[in-house]
């Protein structure tokens, strides 16, 4: 019989929104509010001012289990982790935690820029709940992992952001709590470092520790977890073996995101006669989606109006990595026949649609930019960050080796092996 | 599954998370478990305070020393405030020592939660550690400044009285008072940033109602009890009595009032802090 590590029972957390919630109150606001509504605010009012970030969350985690948690932004994943790691209090329900909880909600918490790397290791370790002797014992290992030994006695304010992150993660990774709560820390650093972090995570899991792992990276979820909770609008909608949960999450298309609409006031006057309406990414089923699969084609649609005819117009997209590197640029009149057919585009309502083939993009987050211009005449409209979307590599070529692949593209190439 | 559990089942602490309501006292056991963090946070506050300053830790001495010089010129010399038979500079410096500790704790302690908001919203630890560490860090400054006092006593040829052993008790009373006020101010500051504006004014006001530039004997007899509600009155009198042997500052019922008020502030502060604590991460 396995022991229970976490038992959550009907956990709920309510936040107050609306009027008196401004980031913080001042006494004057409090006083004036009391004056303007001398009678206690009605129950109805109270209700409208509150939202449940999570509600009715019940689940159990056995000791040694690695449980994934997935859900859209704002679904309540982070709130759940904050409640379980005691950062914030639940409004209702209760949870039983067997063991110390180490949380990696964000690495580098409590790092002080004026202190040296060495000093910050001790300070951060203590904040994360390590004993001093424990830090002494692991100090060399931490420094080694972080690869900053040369600068260990330099104030961290002189570190590059990469060094800073590596040091911060190194301390966190050497925590040895019975329960580890991880939120997206794998998203930091370069590919090489990410691989190291992922390795460290599976080590932790193999030592029989309980891990609660929140991520948007479906491949990491599949690689590291056996079971996964899907959270939607603050509630657990599914708990299943990870492959099944990821499949459900991805196929649901979680619309709304994956599309960008331009408001009138976002369009500069100089764009005339070009008037962008929307841009969206679609999965093969034609559903607008924020997360797409590497193994399936991705359709990108740009919808716009022309308020007058334009000669030589080309509407195109840039694809960029989240670090801002261009992956490619492509226009709707790249092909010669299209170019000739649309030499003059008449006023009207248009959609320019392109398809990124299957087995082309690597996993990760991508940014789409928009460019509507006439070559050497005028750039009508330009937005380098119109929309972003995720690509998931589940099932992609080479997934038999569970490692992140370098590069933004992951094409399926034709290989021949010849013995000579 | 042949996983080897490297965890000893027996000493796994069980934490129950549930909504907390009403008034409850601080978890002392929790504070004890995090005692090393108290040490590290205090150490950080000390270490960081004078970084990138020209004079560094000398500021710990300069602040009370310069105040003493100014007071001696304006109150001692020009205004002719009586100093109960000892040289005015040492009369006022003995009072400035605990006062600097108190005033410093107020200004740093009241900001401690807000300034460390990134820690509060990311990790769990007893929040009480933040104001506590700010107050304790001030004690180190106190000892630096105390060296100057010893030097001045040698210079003026004043030997400490046999009652000098009570000095740690007065120091403790200062810390208790500072802690109590810091608890109130830091927790209120999370919700009402007005505290940031009120604190300097409060400190200045408090300086005047504490016998630092003058002696407590200047206060008319019938007001003494009201005066003693300020715990710093008991502290300052205690310092002057234990160090300089001023008989009219000897402990009496006034000291009891000071101690009582100080404990009241501390205990009510603990309750208030505890009550507000569960909102910190959401409100800060």
XYZ file of C-alpha atoms in Angstrom:
704
model
C 0.000 0.000 0.000
C 1.417 3.346 -0.914
C 1.186 6.230 1.446
C -0.655 9.383 0.611
C 1.529 12.455 0.115
C -1.103 15.043 -0.722
C -4.800 14.824 -0.128
C -6.832 17.819 -1.245
C -10.469 17.978 -0.379
C -12.785 20.528 -1.977
C -10.140 23.207 -1.992
C -11.386 26.607 -3.049
C -9.806 30.017 -3.214
C -11.792 33.145 -3.722
C -10.335 36.441 -4.776
C -12.016 39.750 -4.454
C -12.152 41.784 -7.606
C -13.722 45.070 -8.492
C -14.092 48.220 -6.486
C -12.072 48.149 -3.290
C -9.451 45.872 -4.607
C -7.098 48.251 -6.254
C -3.615 47.000 -5.581
C -3.783 48.381 -2.112
C -6.115 50.625 -0.229
C -5.285 53.895 1.368
C -6.958 54.990 4.550
C -8.652 57.798 2.685
C -10.250 55.386 0.247
C -11.421 53.269 3.133
C -12.928 56.249 4.889
C -14.602 57.695 1.816
C -15.947 54.284 0.910
C -17.513 53.896 4.311
C -19.056 57.319 3.966
C -20.459 56.789 0.521
C -22.051 53.518 1.567
C -22.796 53.900 5.242
C -25.041 50.882 5.201
C -23.049 47.697 4.826
C -22.717 46.726 1.244
C -25.415 44.301 0.236
C -24.814 40.550 -0.060
C -25.480 40.713 -3.759
C -22.721 43.215 -4.195
C -20.313 41.091 -2.236
C -21.009 38.146 -4.496
C -20.351 40.071 -7.657
C -17.035 41.284 -6.391
C -15.605 37.828 -5.853
C -14.328 35.222 -8.222
C -13.279 31.698 -7.494
C -9.788 31.111 -8.817
C -10.122 27.450 -7.916
C -13.062 25.570 -6.514
C -13.962 22.056 -5.471
C -10.514 20.738 -6.136
C -10.167 17.257 -4.703
C -7.422 14.799 -5.503
C -4.878 12.538 -3.911
C -1.247 12.003 -4.744
C 0.614 8.959 -3.537
C 4.111 9.160 -2.264
C 6.618 8.890 -5.062
C 4.129 9.819 -7.740
C 4.846 12.495 -10.310
C 1.595 14.228 -11.123
C 1.278 16.681 -13.976
C -1.068 19.638 -13.910
C -2.102 21.246 -17.172
C -4.596 23.910 -18.119
C -4.819 27.192 -19.920
C -3.432 30.422 -18.571
C -5.718 31.599 -15.808
C -7.247 28.169 -15.265
C -6.067 28.211 -11.661
C -2.969 26.019 -11.812
C -0.742 28.533 -10.120
C -3.330 29.329 -7.475
C -3.567 25.635 -6.673
C 0.187 25.390 -6.247
C 0.228 28.498 -4.090
C -2.393 27.026 -1.804
C -0.581 23.697 -1.557
C 2.734 25.354 -0.812
C 1.077 27.518 1.846
C 1.893 30.814 0.165
C -1.750 31.752 0.285
C -4.686 30.467 2.286
C -7.643 28.615 0.824
C -11.113 30.069 1.295
C -12.698 26.669 1.758
C -11.837 23.003 1.890
C -8.686 21.533 3.295
C -5.551 19.721 2.285
C -3.303 17.295 4.037
C 0.351 17.467 3.164
C 2.617 14.672 4.327
C 6.118 15.996 4.287
C 7.973 19.172 3.635
C 6.954 20.995 0.491
C 9.622 22.578 -1.628
C 8.236 24.934 -4.173
C 9.871 26.107 -7.329
C 7.191 28.623 -8.151
C 9.903 30.890 -9.319
C 13.585 30.387 -8.972
C 15.828 32.960 -7.361
C 13.352 34.047 -4.730
C 15.058 36.245 -2.199
C 18.241 36.616 -4.205
C 19.810 39.891 -3.253
C 21.697 41.686 -6.014
C 24.301 43.106 -3.635
C 25.275 39.735 -2.201
C 27.752 37.386 -3.816
C 26.839 34.094 -5.410
C 28.124 32.239 -2.357
C 26.086 34.357 0.039
C 22.979 34.036 -2.085
C 23.260 30.259 -2.142
C 23.037 30.224 1.643
C 20.314 32.828 1.835
C 18.186 31.311 -0.912
C 18.703 27.824 0.485
C 17.464 28.975 3.879
C 14.444 30.664 2.316
C 13.602 27.468 0.483
C 13.778 25.613 3.774
C 17.224 24.027 3.720
C 19.272 23.601 6.853
C 22.640 25.250 6.986
C 24.478 21.955 7.331
C 22.537 20.686 4.348
C 23.696 23.647 2.273
C 27.286 23.195 3.466
C 27.138 19.597 2.330
C 25.727 20.383 -1.084
C 27.562 23.623 -1.703
C 30.143 22.250 -4.141
C 27.509 20.294 -6.003
C 25.352 23.415 -6.377
C 28.249 25.520 -7.648
C 29.224 22.763 -10.021
C 25.706 22.459 -11.385
C 25.398 26.207 -11.898
C 28.709 26.516 -13.782
C 29.492 29.871 -12.181
C 32.378 28.819 -9.901
C 34.633 31.565 -11.249
C 32.178 34.253 -10.160
C 31.032 32.723 -6.929
C 32.443 35.618 -4.892
C 31.093 38.321 -7.210
C 27.854 40.134 -6.349
C 25.072 38.633 -8.421
C 24.131 42.043 -9.783
C 27.167 41.689 -12.030
C 25.973 38.325 -13.366
C 24.487 37.893 -16.798
C 20.855 36.871 -16.717
C 21.827 33.370 -17.806
C 24.290 32.950 -14.953
C 21.757 34.309 -12.516
C 19.135 31.806 -13.630
C 21.551 28.910 -13.567
C 22.625 29.690 -10.029
C 19.049 30.148 -8.895
C 17.936 26.898 -10.428
C 20.950 25.061 -9.055
C 20.007 25.972 -5.493
C 16.389 25.013 -6.026
C 17.301 21.764 -7.744
C 19.290 20.625 -4.728
C 16.398 20.959 -2.346
C 15.403 17.642 -0.920
C 11.862 18.011 0.298
C 9.504 15.055 0.318
C 7.185 16.919 -2.022
C 8.396 19.133 -4.821
C 6.057 21.589 -6.460
C 7.320 22.850 -9.807
C 5.859 25.572 -11.970
C 7.334 26.077 -15.424
C 10.903 26.514 -14.239
C 12.005 24.440 -17.151
C 11.141 27.297 -19.431
C 14.300 29.206 -18.524
C 17.781 29.194 -19.905
C 19.269 27.833 -23.088
C 18.589 24.405 -24.532
C 21.665 22.836 -22.954
C 20.685 24.062 -19.508
C 17.081 23.010 -19.997
C 18.273 19.504 -20.711
C 20.209 19.499 -17.480
C 17.174 20.701 -15.552
C 14.970 18.066 -17.076
C 17.503 15.427 -16.124
C 17.544 16.736 -12.577
C 13.765 16.579 -12.439
C 13.666 12.926 -13.438
C 16.385 12.181 -10.857
C 14.171 13.694 -8.215
C 11.252 11.609 -9.388
C 13.340 8.460 -9.362
C 14.391 9.017 -5.777
C 10.835 8.314 -4.771
C 9.880 11.891 -4.109
C 6.478 13.233 -4.881
C 6.411 15.862 -7.602
C 3.600 18.113 -8.680
C 4.566 19.484 -12.056
C 2.761 22.338 -13.748
C 3.737 23.056 -17.325
C 2.607 24.216 -20.716
C 5.194 21.985 -22.254
C 3.260 18.865 -23.154
C 6.356 16.891 -24.092
C 7.839 17.524 -20.676
C 4.574 16.444 -19.088
C 4.563 13.255 -21.130
C 8.185 12.557 -20.367
C 8.089 13.169 -16.648
C 4.651 12.311 -15.369
C 2.538 9.207 -15.191
C -0.753 10.895 -14.471
C -2.031 14.377 -15.168
C -4.796 16.627 -13.906
C -6.491 18.888 -16.403
C -7.755 22.088 -14.837
C -10.278 24.294 -16.525
C -11.858 27.414 -15.035
C -10.673 26.516 -11.554
C -11.974 22.967 -11.512
C -10.452 19.590 -12.183
C -12.111 18.339 -15.360
C -10.008 15.275 -15.853
C -7.490 13.045 -14.187
C -6.015 10.422 -16.442
C -2.771 8.794 -17.546
C -0.735 11.638 -19.012
C -0.972 10.575 -22.640
C -4.743 10.592 -22.426
C -4.900 13.895 -20.534
C -2.561 15.636 -22.975
C -4.594 14.328 -25.866
C -7.778 15.660 -24.327
C -6.187 19.026 -23.604
C -4.750 19.463 -27.080
C -7.794 18.240 -28.974
C -10.091 20.504 -27.059
C -8.541 23.348 -28.921
C -9.070 25.675 -25.998
C -10.240 28.401 -28.307
C -10.276 32.153 -27.691
C -6.551 32.114 -27.572
C -4.936 31.344 -30.860
C -6.714 34.330 -32.349
C -6.051 38.019 -32.345
C -8.606 40.678 -33.254
C -7.547 44.232 -33.951
C -9.594 47.000 -32.420
C -10.166 50.159 -34.417
C -7.898 52.181 -32.147
C -5.020 49.722 -32.619
C -4.795 50.441 -36.325
C -2.624 53.418 -37.210
C -4.028 55.944 -39.657
C -1.021 55.310 -41.900
C -2.318 51.798 -42.613
C -5.066 53.142 -44.872
C -6.438 51.571 -47.022
C -5.307 48.355 -45.323
C -7.472 47.487 -42.299
C -6.472 44.320 -40.410
C -9.359 42.421 -38.835
C -7.893 39.282 -37.287
C -5.229 36.639 -37.410
C -5.622 33.091 -36.127
C -3.984 29.709 -36.070
C -6.049 26.625 -36.800
C -5.511 22.938 -36.234
C -6.304 20.418 -39.014
C -9.908 20.199 -37.808
C -10.267 23.906 -38.547
C -10.522 24.845 -34.871
C -8.774 27.962 -33.594
C -6.173 26.730 -31.167
C -3.364 27.991 -28.997
C -1.508 24.707 -28.923
C -0.804 22.758 -32.061
C 1.066 19.618 -32.829
C 4.336 19.362 -34.580
C 3.089 16.287 -36.457
C 0.082 18.063 -37.926
C -0.122 20.943 -40.405
C -0.830 24.400 -38.973
C -3.023 26.850 -40.828
C -2.567 30.580 -40.371
C -5.334 32.923 -41.492
C -5.051 36.661 -41.859
C -8.379 38.445 -42.298
C -8.435 42.101 -43.442
C -10.319 44.746 -45.364
C -9.111 46.975 -48.140
C -10.902 50.286 -48.179
C -9.464 51.107 -51.607
C -7.653 49.222 -54.332
C -3.913 48.685 -53.784
C -1.334 47.924 -56.424
C 1.380 45.394 -55.667
C 0.112 44.574 -52.182
C 1.633 41.613 -50.417
C 0.346 40.338 -47.127
C 2.650 38.092 -45.230
C 3.779 36.676 -41.959
C 6.995 36.392 -40.066
C 7.505 33.444 -37.826
C 9.726 34.199 -34.852
C 10.928 32.307 -31.827
C 10.032 33.796 -28.458
C 13.622 34.996 -28.263
C 12.907 37.120 -31.316
C 14.915 35.192 -33.898
C 13.311 35.117 -37.318
C 12.524 31.625 -38.518
C 11.031 32.578 -41.850
C 9.152 35.268 -43.747
C 6.497 34.438 -46.295
C 4.084 36.486 -48.435
C 0.790 35.520 -50.044
C 2.066 36.555 -53.485
C 5.400 34.730 -53.307
C 4.325 32.330 -56.030
C 4.662 33.872 -59.472
C 1.126 33.042 -60.643
C -0.378 34.561 -57.493
C 1.829 37.599 -57.950
C 0.527 38.166 -61.452
C -3.075 37.457 -60.552
C -3.106 39.936 -57.677
C -1.120 42.744 -59.278
C -3.935 45.033 -58.186
C -6.096 44.056 -55.270
C -9.523 45.645 -55.298
C -11.300 47.054 -52.294
C -13.053 44.371 -50.295
C -12.869 41.796 -47.530
C -10.051 39.232 -47.783
C -8.551 36.254 -46.051
C -4.970 35.248 -46.811
C -4.391 31.714 -45.661
C -1.215 29.672 -45.520
C -0.319 26.250 -44.285
C 2.796 25.289 -42.389
C 3.379 21.653 -43.265
C 3.323 18.857 -40.725
C 6.635 17.731 -39.269
C 8.202 21.115 -39.650
C 8.101 23.119 -36.418
C 9.939 22.043 -33.321
C 8.241 22.137 -29.941
C 8.076 25.496 -28.216
C 6.343 28.793 -28.411
C 6.255 30.794 -31.618
C 5.336 34.344 -32.461
C 3.661 35.434 -35.655
C 4.302 38.871 -37.083
C 2.278 40.522 -39.813
C 3.478 42.627 -42.688
C 1.266 44.215 -45.345
C 3.291 46.231 -47.821
C 3.936 47.110 -51.446
C 7.571 46.516 -52.332
C 9.556 49.774 -52.367
C 6.327 51.770 -52.242
C 4.877 51.606 -48.796
C 4.642 49.451 -45.731
C 0.968 49.723 -44.858
C 0.810 47.671 -41.729
C 3.346 45.962 -39.578
C 3.056 44.126 -36.266
C 5.946 41.959 -35.206
C 4.029 40.372 -32.367
C 0.558 39.831 -33.607
C -0.039 36.443 -32.041
C 1.769 33.596 -30.368
C 1.067 29.903 -30.180
C 2.555 26.696 -28.820
C 3.754 23.707 -30.712
C 3.836 20.369 -29.040
C 6.198 17.680 -30.198
C 4.261 14.673 -28.974
C 4.804 11.945 -31.533
C 7.333 13.931 -33.578
C 10.257 12.214 -35.305
C 13.022 11.410 -32.884
C 10.801 11.381 -29.808
C 12.224 7.983 -28.941
C 15.035 10.029 -27.384
C 13.476 12.111 -24.648
C 15.597 15.212 -25.061
C 14.779 18.700 -26.255
C 16.001 19.260 -29.797
C 18.026 22.293 -30.673
C 16.610 24.666 -33.214
C 13.218 26.034 -34.068
C 12.415 23.592 -36.803
C 12.244 19.854 -36.569
C 11.753 18.701 -40.141
C 11.256 15.072 -40.996
C 14.026 14.556 -43.495
C 14.521 11.669 -45.778
C 17.492 9.733 -44.557
C 19.131 6.826 -46.224
C 21.575 4.599 -44.497
C 23.884 2.834 -46.861
C 26.452 0.346 -45.882
C 29.517 0.650 -48.091
C 7.228 -1.044 -8.655
C 10.542 -1.523 -6.973
C 11.181 2.077 -6.115
C 13.349 2.538 -3.080
C 11.921 5.162 -0.842
C 14.787 7.110 0.564
C 12.443 8.840 2.933
C 11.983 7.689 6.456
C 8.269 7.308 6.984
C 8.387 8.124 10.674
C 9.557 11.694 10.735
C 7.401 13.066 7.938
C 5.586 16.093 9.268
C 1.941 16.366 8.336
C 0.613 19.802 7.516
C -3.054 20.532 7.385
C -4.046 23.415 5.167
C -7.412 24.895 5.886
C -9.050 28.299 5.838
C -8.055 30.175 8.953
C -10.428 32.585 10.516
C -10.629 34.753 13.561
C -7.821 35.396 15.970
C -5.085 32.965 16.728
C -1.655 33.285 18.237
C 1.561 32.856 16.323
C 2.908 29.326 15.741
C 5.984 29.307 17.898
C 6.977 25.814 16.810
C 6.933 26.981 13.205
C 9.156 29.913 14.085
C 11.557 27.543 15.814
C 11.740 25.300 12.776
C 12.724 28.327 10.713
C 15.243 29.682 13.220
C 18.070 29.489 10.694
C 16.139 31.719 8.350
C 15.882 34.316 11.133
C 19.651 34.201 11.354
C 20.139 34.454 7.577
C 17.655 37.286 7.115
C 19.224 39.272 9.943
C 22.631 38.632 8.453
C 21.386 39.750 5.045
C 19.946 42.968 6.434
C 23.243 43.805 8.135
C 25.350 42.788 5.175
C 23.330 44.729 2.618
C 22.629 47.851 4.623
C 25.939 49.608 4.078
C 26.860 48.125 0.708
C 28.132 50.664 -1.765
C 28.449 53.377 0.857
C 31.674 55.275 1.318
C 31.757 55.117 5.093
C 30.155 51.703 5.470
C 29.440 50.532 8.979
C 30.786 53.832 10.331
C 27.276 55.135 9.744
C 26.107 53.053 12.680
C 28.306 55.249 14.878
C 27.967 58.513 12.981
C 24.197 58.749 13.134
C 23.818 58.854 16.922
C 27.109 60.715 17.285
C 26.144 63.597 14.997
C 22.707 63.822 16.602
C 24.471 64.047 19.960
C 26.675 66.888 18.708
C 23.674 68.830 17.397
C 21.671 68.291 20.567
C 24.636 69.302 22.736
C 25.054 72.579 20.862
C 21.396 73.593 20.643
C 19.791 72.078 23.711
C 22.800 71.689 25.991
C 24.646 74.947 25.297
C 22.204 77.427 23.764
C 18.950 76.411 25.424
C 20.645 75.357 28.634
C 18.545 72.244 29.156
C 19.520 70.778 32.566
C 21.316 67.453 32.377
C 20.943 66.323 35.975
C 24.570 66.819 36.951
C 26.364 64.887 34.206
C 27.914 66.448 31.096
C 25.153 67.076 28.564
C 26.791 65.154 25.646
C 26.909 61.883 27.546
C 23.505 62.579 29.090
C 21.924 62.711 25.672
C 24.106 60.018 24.066
C 23.073 57.410 26.651
C 19.468 58.089 25.589
C 20.245 58.171 21.857
C 21.640 54.638 21.909
C 18.333 52.838 22.587
C 16.462 55.504 20.639
C 18.443 54.902 17.442
C 17.756 51.201 17.770
C 14.061 51.879 18.205
C 13.747 54.468 15.435
C 15.697 52.312 13.020
C 13.529 49.287 13.770
C 10.440 51.380 13.129
C 11.526 52.635 9.733
C 13.038 49.370 8.448
C 10.577 47.066 10.187
C 7.502 48.845 8.890
C 8.738 48.403 5.319
C 9.959 44.832 5.743
C 6.914 43.018 4.359
C 6.323 45.294 1.415
C 9.980 45.316 0.445
C 10.166 41.552 0.438
C 6.867 41.078 -1.347
C 8.492 38.877 -3.975
C 9.394 36.377 -1.272
C 5.966 36.515 0.301
C 4.198 35.732 -2.940
C 6.509 32.871 -3.859
C 7.462 30.795 -0.842
C 6.073 29.889 2.514
C 7.940 30.822 5.681
C 6.682 32.411 8.882
C 6.124 36.006 7.779
C 7.013 37.194 11.251
C 10.658 36.580 10.378
C 10.778 39.664 8.155
C 10.032 42.350 10.778
C 11.922 40.316 13.374
C 15.085 40.244 11.274
C 14.875 44.006 10.651
C 14.680 44.679 14.369
C 17.504 42.284 15.213
C 19.753 43.766 12.537
C 19.486 47.105 14.343
C 20.906 45.531 17.491
C 24.263 45.140 15.763
C 24.367 48.889 15.101
C 23.559 49.399 18.735
C 26.693 47.538 19.805
C 28.879 49.584 17.486
C 27.497 52.804 18.919
C 27.906 51.387 22.408
C 31.660 51.356 21.886
C 31.514 55.127 21.423
C 29.613 55.448 24.671
C 32.334 53.496 26.494
C 34.893 55.857 24.991
C 32.908 58.883 26.155
C 32.548 57.469 29.668
C 36.305 57.060 29.870
C 36.795 60.583 28.517
C 34.442 62.131 31.076
C 35.698 59.827 33.803
C 32.315 58.335 34.607
C 32.354 54.846 36.067
C 29.338 52.648 35.437
C 27.103 52.073 38.436
C 26.696 48.662 40.083
C 23.272 48.559 38.395
C 24.916 48.235 34.987
C 23.894 44.573 34.910
C 20.300 45.671 34.352
C 21.271 47.205 31.016
C 20.489 44.057 28.972
C 16.997 44.121 30.467
C 16.450 47.662 29.217
C 17.845 46.641 25.861
C 15.323 43.807 25.841
C 12.539 46.249 26.661
C 13.633 48.347 23.675
C 13.578 45.333 21.389
C 10.162 44.211 22.658
C 8.708 47.668 22.119
C 10.294 48.034 18.680
C 9.052 44.593 17.694
C 5.521 45.314 18.849
C 5.306 48.576 16.925
C 6.973 47.032 13.850
C 4.426 44.220 13.809
C 1.566 46.693 13.744
C 3.129 48.987 11.173
C 4.448 46.307 8.810
C 1.124 44.453 8.679
C -0.818 47.681 8.197
C 1.592 48.747 5.483
C 0.582 45.742 3.381
C -2.950 47.097 3.166
C -2.449 50.796 3.626
C 0.619 52.346 2.086
C -0.157 55.449 4.126
C 2.029 53.846 6.755
C 5.030 54.775 4.659
C 4.156 58.439 5.099
C 3.052 58.191 8.682
C 6.142 56.432 10.003
C 8.677 59.289 9.660
C 6.216 61.652 11.301
C 5.451 59.142 14.018
C 9.163 58.685 14.697
C 9.730 62.420 14.967
C 6.775 62.876 17.265
C 7.933 59.969 19.400
C 11.392 61.546 19.689
C 9.842 64.584 21.375
C 7.758 62.612 23.856
C 10.808 60.619 24.900
C 13.322 62.209 27.305
C 16.288 62.287 24.949
C 17.207 65.956 24.583
C 15.941 66.602 28.120
C 15.513 64.659 31.354
C 12.294 62.973 32.452
C 12.473 65.051 35.652
C 11.479 68.062 33.551
C 7.992 66.635 33.197
C 5.642 67.905 35.931
C 4.854 65.356 38.652
C 1.119 65.058 37.874
C 1.830 64.119 34.220
C 4.444 61.484 34.928
C 2.092 58.503 34.781
C 0.605 59.587 31.514
C 4.146 60.190 30.258
C 5.199 56.676 31.231
C 2.683 55.149 28.806
C 5.459 55.686 26.286
C 7.628 52.605 26.902
C 10.709 54.430 25.647
C 10.510 56.636 28.744
C 11.200 53.589 30.882
C 14.011 52.526 28.581
C 15.775 55.881 28.501
C 15.479 56.357 32.244
C 16.854 52.876 32.730
C 19.886 53.560 30.551
C 20.674 56.808 32.371
C 20.246 55.202 35.733
C 22.281 52.046 35.020
C 25.093 53.785 33.153
C 25.358 57.266 34.587
C 23.816 56.696 38.019
C 21.167 59.404 37.742
C 19.084 58.833 40.838
C 15.986 60.663 39.610
C 15.862 58.164 36.732
C 15.848 55.147 39.056
C 13.209 52.500 38.346
C 9.813 53.097 39.956
C 6.162 52.473 39.124
C 6.700 54.367 35.868
C 8.922 51.529 34.666
C 6.171 49.021 35.413
C 3.749 51.030 33.304
C 6.282 51.148 30.480
C 6.809 47.383 30.634
C 3.076 46.756 30.730
C 2.390 48.955 27.703
C 5.297 47.440 25.827
C 4.017 43.892 26.358
C 0.517 44.976 25.422
C 1.771 46.412 22.132
C 3.774 43.269 21.413
C 0.961 40.818 22.148
C -1.707 42.813 20.339
C 0.760 43.218 17.472
C 1.259 39.452 17.306
C -2.482 38.883 17.140
C -3.004 41.556 14.532
C -0.082 40.320 12.450
C -1.360 36.767 12.624
C -4.815 37.840 11.575
C -3.573 39.827 8.600
C -0.941 37.251 7.641
C -3.231 35.116 5.494
C -3.961 38.096 3.255
C -0.350 39.150 2.774
C 0.330 37.099 -0.345
C -2.858 38.345 -2.003
C -2.689 41.978 -0.977
C 0.962 42.938 -0.958
